[in-house]
Every structure is written in structure tokens, then in C-alpha cells.
Amino acid sequence: MDFKKYLEGQSMQRPPLFESNSFIYWKNRFETYVKSKDLDLWHVITDGDFQPIVQNPETKLDEVISFEKQTDDLKKRLTQNNEAKMVIYIAFPKKEYERIFMCNTTKENWKTLLITRLGNNQVKDNKIDLLVQQYKQFVISEDESIDSAFARFNTIITSLKARDEGYSSKNYVRKFLRALHPKWRAKVMAIEESKDLTSLSLDELIGNLKVHKMIIKKDSEIVKAKVERKSLALKAKKKSSDEQCSTSGSKDEEYAMAVRDFKEFFKRRDRFVRQSRNNKKTFQRSRDYKNDKSDRKCFRCGDPNHLIGECPKPPKD
């Protein structure tokens, strides 16, 4: 189906174009369109054509009214037979038209279409059983969004309604609540306690759950932001502490170096003092030696330049 034909099918001046892949969707739209135009047309499609007959009062048998005897009102109703058939023909593409053009009445056209697309009663029952099984086994995963879950759920219940109107009275709200993941359990209990599930619509429930999800998401973002700010503050504090420790360590090292230099200075000074003292003692000994030497003299001649053993003079008698 090209885009131009699709747009034409959305016009209020013609019925929706047939969609084989979405028959239930098309069927509901087609029915609504026909009823909006003329209820008698839908009566012709579902119950059969108007017949130009009248009961003979004498024989009590139905007799066909000849065209000459037909009233304007009857002719108008008979015209609706062809109008109803034309509505179907306009909605169908050529391939679908070929399936039904051999039918004599609009009712036969419609019935053939339903059997072709929905199957006979046995096929219909099998499809209903399959949908009922999907309905009972319907669950919502932890990561699935409410919109996605509602779309799946709505497809199931829409198909069920189209094939069995009895399912329209089921409490879909309770089923959807039971299908939610356990992380929703607190919210489910709150809804069950505060709401009347028999009067709560499915759309209202979905809206309530989506609002709750938005609040939870917002709260989560706020908590996450607080944690991030706290983490940054701790990192900044740790960095400052490390810098202080580094500065303190540098000062300690400088102090230790100063102490070592001071000790080294005193060691050198001590060596210098000891050396000076030693030199002083040597000088003192040398001076004493010189003094001692200057006080000595020869006992024979009295000369201080030599001792008695070196005296050149002969000993005295």
C-alpha cells in the first residue's frame, strides 16, 4: 500500500482501506465508519439485504413487490443494499475483492471475509484458547517499562474482545497488577488499599504507575547526586590531607637536615677544639722544654750552651 492510498484511507469521505496484517484493527475502524454514516448500512452488512416483499393478506405468503409498485421509501431502502456493498468494495484492494465478488449479497461478502481472516468457529475457538493462555501467563519483567508492558497486554485483551465479547467484563486492572514485578509490590498494595479495583480503569492505573515511576526516578537522581557530591568532598578532603602530610613531611625533613647539620657543626667544632687543645699542649711542652733547656748549664765551667760531658775544660782538681 503506497502512501497516497494510505492517506486516502484516512478520509471521512471513504472507508478505511483494508489492512490484512491488522485485520482486527481495520475491522473495528470499518464498523465504526459505516455506523457513523448510516446504521441501516451496517444492518445490511450484518443481517442481509432489504427485500422488496410484502405479505399477501389472503394467502399469508410473501410476494415480491414489482418495481412499478414500489414506494419511494422502499426504493431508498433497496438502494442501501448496493450502498453497503459499495462501501466494502471501496475499502478492499483488488486481491481481496476477487475473494468476494462472486457473493450475491453484502452479508455473504462480510461473512466470507470474516471466515477467511478469523477462520471458522473451530479456528476461532483455538485462537481464543491461545489468547487466554497468553493472558493467564502474562508477566512483566523487572526492566520492562510500563508503556511496553501495557502495549503487550492491550494487544492480548483487544484480540480477545474482538473474538469473544465476554472477556470485556474481566477485571484487567487486577490482572495487570498481579503481573507486575515484585519490586512494585509496595505500590500494588497501596493501590489495592486505596482504590476500588472494580471501578478503576486500566488507563487510570497505567497513569498512576507511570507517575509513581517518575517520582522514584527523580528521587533516585537526587540521591545519586548527593552521593556524588559527598564523594567529591571526601576526595577533596583526602587530597588536602595528603598535601598537608606532604608539607609536614617536608618540614620534618628540613628540620632533620638542620639537626644533622647542627650536629655535624658541633662535631667539627669539637674536633677543632680538641685539636687546638692538643696543639696548645704541644706548644706548652715545647715551651717548657725550651725553658727547661734554657735553665740548664755546665756544672764544670757554668756555660749554658753545653753540659758537663761536653765541656772542653779539664776537670778541676
XYZ file of C-alpha atoms in Angstrom:
317
model
C 0.000 0.000 0.000
C 1.583 3.279 -1.084
C 1.484 6.470 0.962
C -1.078 8.188 -1.268
C -3.604 5.384 -0.888
C -2.971 5.289 2.842
C -3.837 8.968 3.165
C -6.981 8.432 1.110
C -7.989 5.701 3.517
C -7.952 8.157 6.423
C -10.534 10.424 4.819
C -14.009 10.686 6.330
C -15.358 10.586 2.787
C -14.379 6.955 2.299
C -13.997 3.858 4.497
C -10.621 2.836 5.925
C -8.548 0.878 3.431
C -8.292 -2.823 4.170
C -5.235 -3.948 6.181
C -4.618 -7.681 6.022
C -1.858 -7.615 8.663
C -4.044 -5.766 11.173
C -7.467 -7.171 10.452
C -8.955 -6.635 13.930
C -7.771 -3.027 13.888
C -9.232 -2.462 10.433
C -12.493 -4.288 11.256
C -13.231 -2.071 14.254
C -12.493 1.098 12.304
C -14.563 -0.053 9.339
C -17.544 -0.894 11.533
C -17.358 2.491 13.269
C -17.129 4.297 9.945
C -20.189 2.560 8.472
C -22.294 3.140 11.589
C -21.322 6.806 11.611
C -22.650 7.164 8.073
C -25.851 5.144 8.309
C -26.991 2.473 10.767
C -29.130 0.899 8.073
C -25.989 0.219 6.032
C -24.461 -1.765 8.893
C -27.747 -3.646 9.245
C -27.500 -4.653 5.590
C -23.898 -5.844 6.047
C -24.570 -7.997 9.122
C -28.229 -9.067 8.711
C -28.718 -9.111 4.950
C -30.266 -7.057 2.168
C -33.641 -5.386 2.354
C -36.132 -7.379 0.308
C -38.958 -5.838 -1.760
C -41.552 -8.232 -0.414
C -44.975 -7.897 1.127
C -47.288 -10.423 2.726
C -50.409 -11.273 0.765
C -53.325 -10.804 3.190
C -55.279 -13.584 1.545
C -52.629 -16.275 1.114
C -50.394 -15.137 4.002
C -47.420 -15.670 1.702
C -44.612 -13.232 0.950
C -44.746 -11.740 -2.505
C -42.125 -9.695 -4.328
C -43.236 -6.151 -4.999
C -42.720 -5.196 -8.584
C -40.672 -2.089 -9.351
C -43.741 -0.243 -10.567
C -45.484 -0.776 -7.242
C -42.503 0.089 -5.037
C -42.806 3.263 -2.999
C -40.070 5.884 -2.839
C -39.271 4.856 0.738
C -38.889 1.213 -0.309
C -36.711 2.165 -3.265
C -34.488 4.178 -0.915
C -34.070 1.184 1.374
C -33.331 -1.099 -1.560
C -30.699 1.383 -2.712
C -28.953 0.905 0.638
C -28.249 -2.706 -0.342
C -25.946 -1.514 -3.110
C -24.528 1.293 -0.980
C -23.450 -1.211 1.678
C -21.834 -3.444 -0.935
C -20.081 -0.446 -2.487
C -18.636 0.557 0.897
C -16.962 -2.847 1.138
C -15.715 -2.723 -2.454
C -14.157 0.704 -1.922
C -12.326 -0.478 1.188
C -10.888 -3.598 -0.473
C -7.879 -3.851 -2.792
C -8.238 -5.923 -5.944
C -6.852 -9.093 -4.383
C -9.431 -9.084 -1.598
C -12.192 -8.073 -3.981
C -11.544 -11.206 -6.021
C -12.281 -13.317 -2.946
C -15.800 -11.978 -2.509
C -17.076 -10.654 -5.829
C -18.950 -13.935 -6.516
C -21.112 -13.409 -3.430
C -24.652 -12.236 -4.151
C -25.280 -10.151 -1.043
C -23.294 -7.841 1.185
C -23.880 -10.172 4.135
C -22.233 -13.008 2.216
C -19.328 -10.719 1.393
C -18.820 -9.871 5.046
C -19.200 -13.455 6.256
C -16.674 -14.704 3.689
C -14.225 -12.063 4.805
C -14.578 -12.993 8.485
C -14.090 -16.702 7.803
C -11.057 -16.005 5.622
C -9.365 -13.790 8.187
C -10.622 -15.152 11.503
C -11.404 -18.730 10.498
C -14.476 -20.816 11.200
C -15.780 -21.486 14.697
C -13.173 -24.167 15.373
C -10.291 -21.949 14.299
C -11.791 -19.069 16.234
C -12.018 -21.166 19.404
C -8.400 -22.292 19.011
C -7.252 -18.692 18.661
C -9.272 -17.717 21.719
C -7.696 -20.549 23.724
C -4.247 -19.365 22.682
C -5.031 -15.789 23.668
C -6.479 -16.913 27.001
C -3.262 -18.803 27.690
C -1.220 -15.689 26.855
C -3.492 -13.672 29.124
C -3.036 -16.042 32.067
C 0.740 -16.274 31.601
C 1.226 -12.545 31.133
C 4.040 -11.204 33.329
C 6.078 -8.005 33.380
C 9.853 -8.286 33.659
C 11.930 -6.167 36.032
C 13.459 -3.964 33.323
C 10.337 -3.627 31.146
C 8.730 -0.202 31.022
C 5.075 0.364 31.892
C 4.348 1.569 28.348
C 5.869 -1.550 26.801
C 4.028 -3.875 29.189
C 0.727 -2.076 28.597
C 1.180 -2.337 24.808
C 1.639 -6.125 25.052
C -1.240 -6.507 27.474
C -3.540 -4.330 25.391
C -2.820 -6.386 22.257
C -3.937 -9.541 24.060
C -7.140 -8.138 25.533
C -8.064 -6.331 22.307
C -7.758 -9.571 20.351
C -9.825 -11.350 22.995
C -12.548 -8.716 22.869
C -12.679 -8.956 19.086
C -13.193 -12.726 19.201
C -15.147 -13.096 22.435
C -17.053 -10.161 23.888
C -17.365 -11.987 27.209
C -13.809 -11.092 28.095
C -14.656 -7.408 28.083
C -16.122 -7.827 31.583
C -12.923 -9.260 33.047
C -11.031 -7.268 35.654
C -7.966 -6.379 33.609
C -6.755 -3.983 36.308
C -6.291 -6.743 38.876
C -4.566 -8.955 36.315
C -2.119 -6.201 35.334
C -1.307 -5.504 38.987
C -0.637 -9.185 39.621
C 1.675 -9.305 36.596
C 3.956 -6.537 37.883
C 7.460 -7.402 39.090
C 7.872 -7.871 42.876
C 9.717 -4.537 43.093
C 6.272 -2.930 42.582
C 4.731 -4.863 45.478
C 4.546 -1.897 47.865
C 2.824 0.257 45.232
C 0.422 -2.564 44.333
C -0.613 -2.949 47.965
C -1.120 0.812 48.268
C -3.383 0.846 45.190
C -5.391 -2.147 46.394
C -5.941 -0.499 49.769
C -6.838 2.955 48.443
C -8.661 2.170 45.188
C -11.762 0.235 44.201
C -10.352 -2.096 41.554
C -13.802 -2.865 40.160
C -14.287 0.768 39.143
C -10.647 1.669 38.411
C -9.998 1.868 34.675
C -6.910 0.359 33.114
C -5.861 3.734 31.682
C -6.082 5.329 35.131
C -3.974 2.524 36.591
C -1.306 2.942 33.908
C -1.189 6.687 34.552
C -0.848 6.092 38.298
C 2.019 3.649 37.805
C 3.843 5.953 35.387
C 3.641 8.869 37.822
C 4.990 6.626 40.596
C 7.842 5.533 38.317
C 8.711 9.163 37.558
C 8.801 10.006 41.279
C 11.048 7.026 42.017
C 13.370 8.015 39.172
C 13.540 11.621 40.397
C 14.281 10.531 43.965
C 16.971 8.183 42.672
C 18.607 11.012 40.741
C 18.584 13.239 43.846
C 20.170 10.512 45.988
C 22.738 9.808 43.289
C 23.646 13.496 43.068
C 24.072 13.677 46.860
C 26.321 10.619 46.836
C 28.425 12.100 44.037
C 28.781 15.413 45.889
C 29.761 13.592 49.073
C 32.276 11.509 47.148
C 33.825 14.629 45.615
C 34.006 16.259 49.053
C 35.761 13.208 50.501
C 38.223 13.155 47.612
C 38.955 16.864 48.078
C 39.418 16.354 51.828
C 41.748 13.416 51.247
C 43.748 15.418 48.715
C 44.064 18.310 51.176
C 45.114 15.913 53.922
C 47.725 14.348 51.641
C 49.069 17.796 50.777
C 49.275 18.702 54.465
C 51.042 15.451 55.201
C 53.423 16.137 52.339
C 54.098 19.674 53.628
C 54.549 18.394 57.162
C 56.883 15.711 55.884
C 58.934 18.293 54.014
C 59.192 20.437 57.136
C 60.219 17.394 59.160
C 62.877 16.580 56.617
C 64.144 20.169 56.690
C 64.234 20.065 60.482
C 66.054 16.736 60.455
C 68.595 18.103 57.981
C 69.094 21.188 60.153
C 69.643 18.973 63.198
C 72.128 16.849 61.263
C 73.946 19.958 60.068
C 73.944 21.338 63.605
C 75.326 18.085 64.979
C 77.872 17.965 62.193
C 78.890 21.531 63.056
C 79.410 20.639 66.691
C 81.353 17.550 65.705
C 83.674 19.633 63.551
C 83.912 22.263 66.315
C 84.675 19.581 68.869
C 87.442 18.180 66.703
C 88.788 21.701 66.213
C 88.709 22.356 69.946
C 90.423 19.072 70.714
C 92.959 19.700 68.002
C 93.524 23.207 69.299
C 93.921 21.876 72.797
C 96.378 19.256 71.584
C 98.347 21.881 69.691
C 98.322 24.047 72.803
C 99.670 21.171 74.878
C 102.391 20.506 72.297
C 103.265 24.158 72.245
C 103.291 24.160 76.045
C 105.575 21.124 76.153
C 107.860 22.711 73.573
C 107.968 25.933 75.516
C 108.542 24.077 78.724
C 111.263 22.136 77.019
C 112.847 25.337 75.859
C 112.508 26.804 79.301
C 113.968 23.694 80.786
C 116.737 23.800 78.261
C 117.448 27.472 78.927
C 117.780 26.798 82.661
C 120.393 24.017 82.180
C 124.195 24.815 82.243
C 127.563 23.076 82.566
C 128.368 22.265 86.160
C 132.140 22.442 85.416
C 132.504 25.789 83.722
C 128.983 27.198 84.076
C 128.450 27.579 80.316
C 124.711 27.122 79.474
C 125.493 26.020 75.921
C 126.735 22.579 76.815
C 126.628 20.030 79.527
C 129.427 18.789 81.664
C 130.064 15.835 79.367
C 130.748 18.179 76.529
C 132.823 20.707 78.486
C 136.215 21.289 76.846
C 137.818 22.376 80.038
C 139.665 19.878 82.132
C 138.150 18.972 85.402
C 139.387 20.731 88.382
C 141.471 19.014 90.903
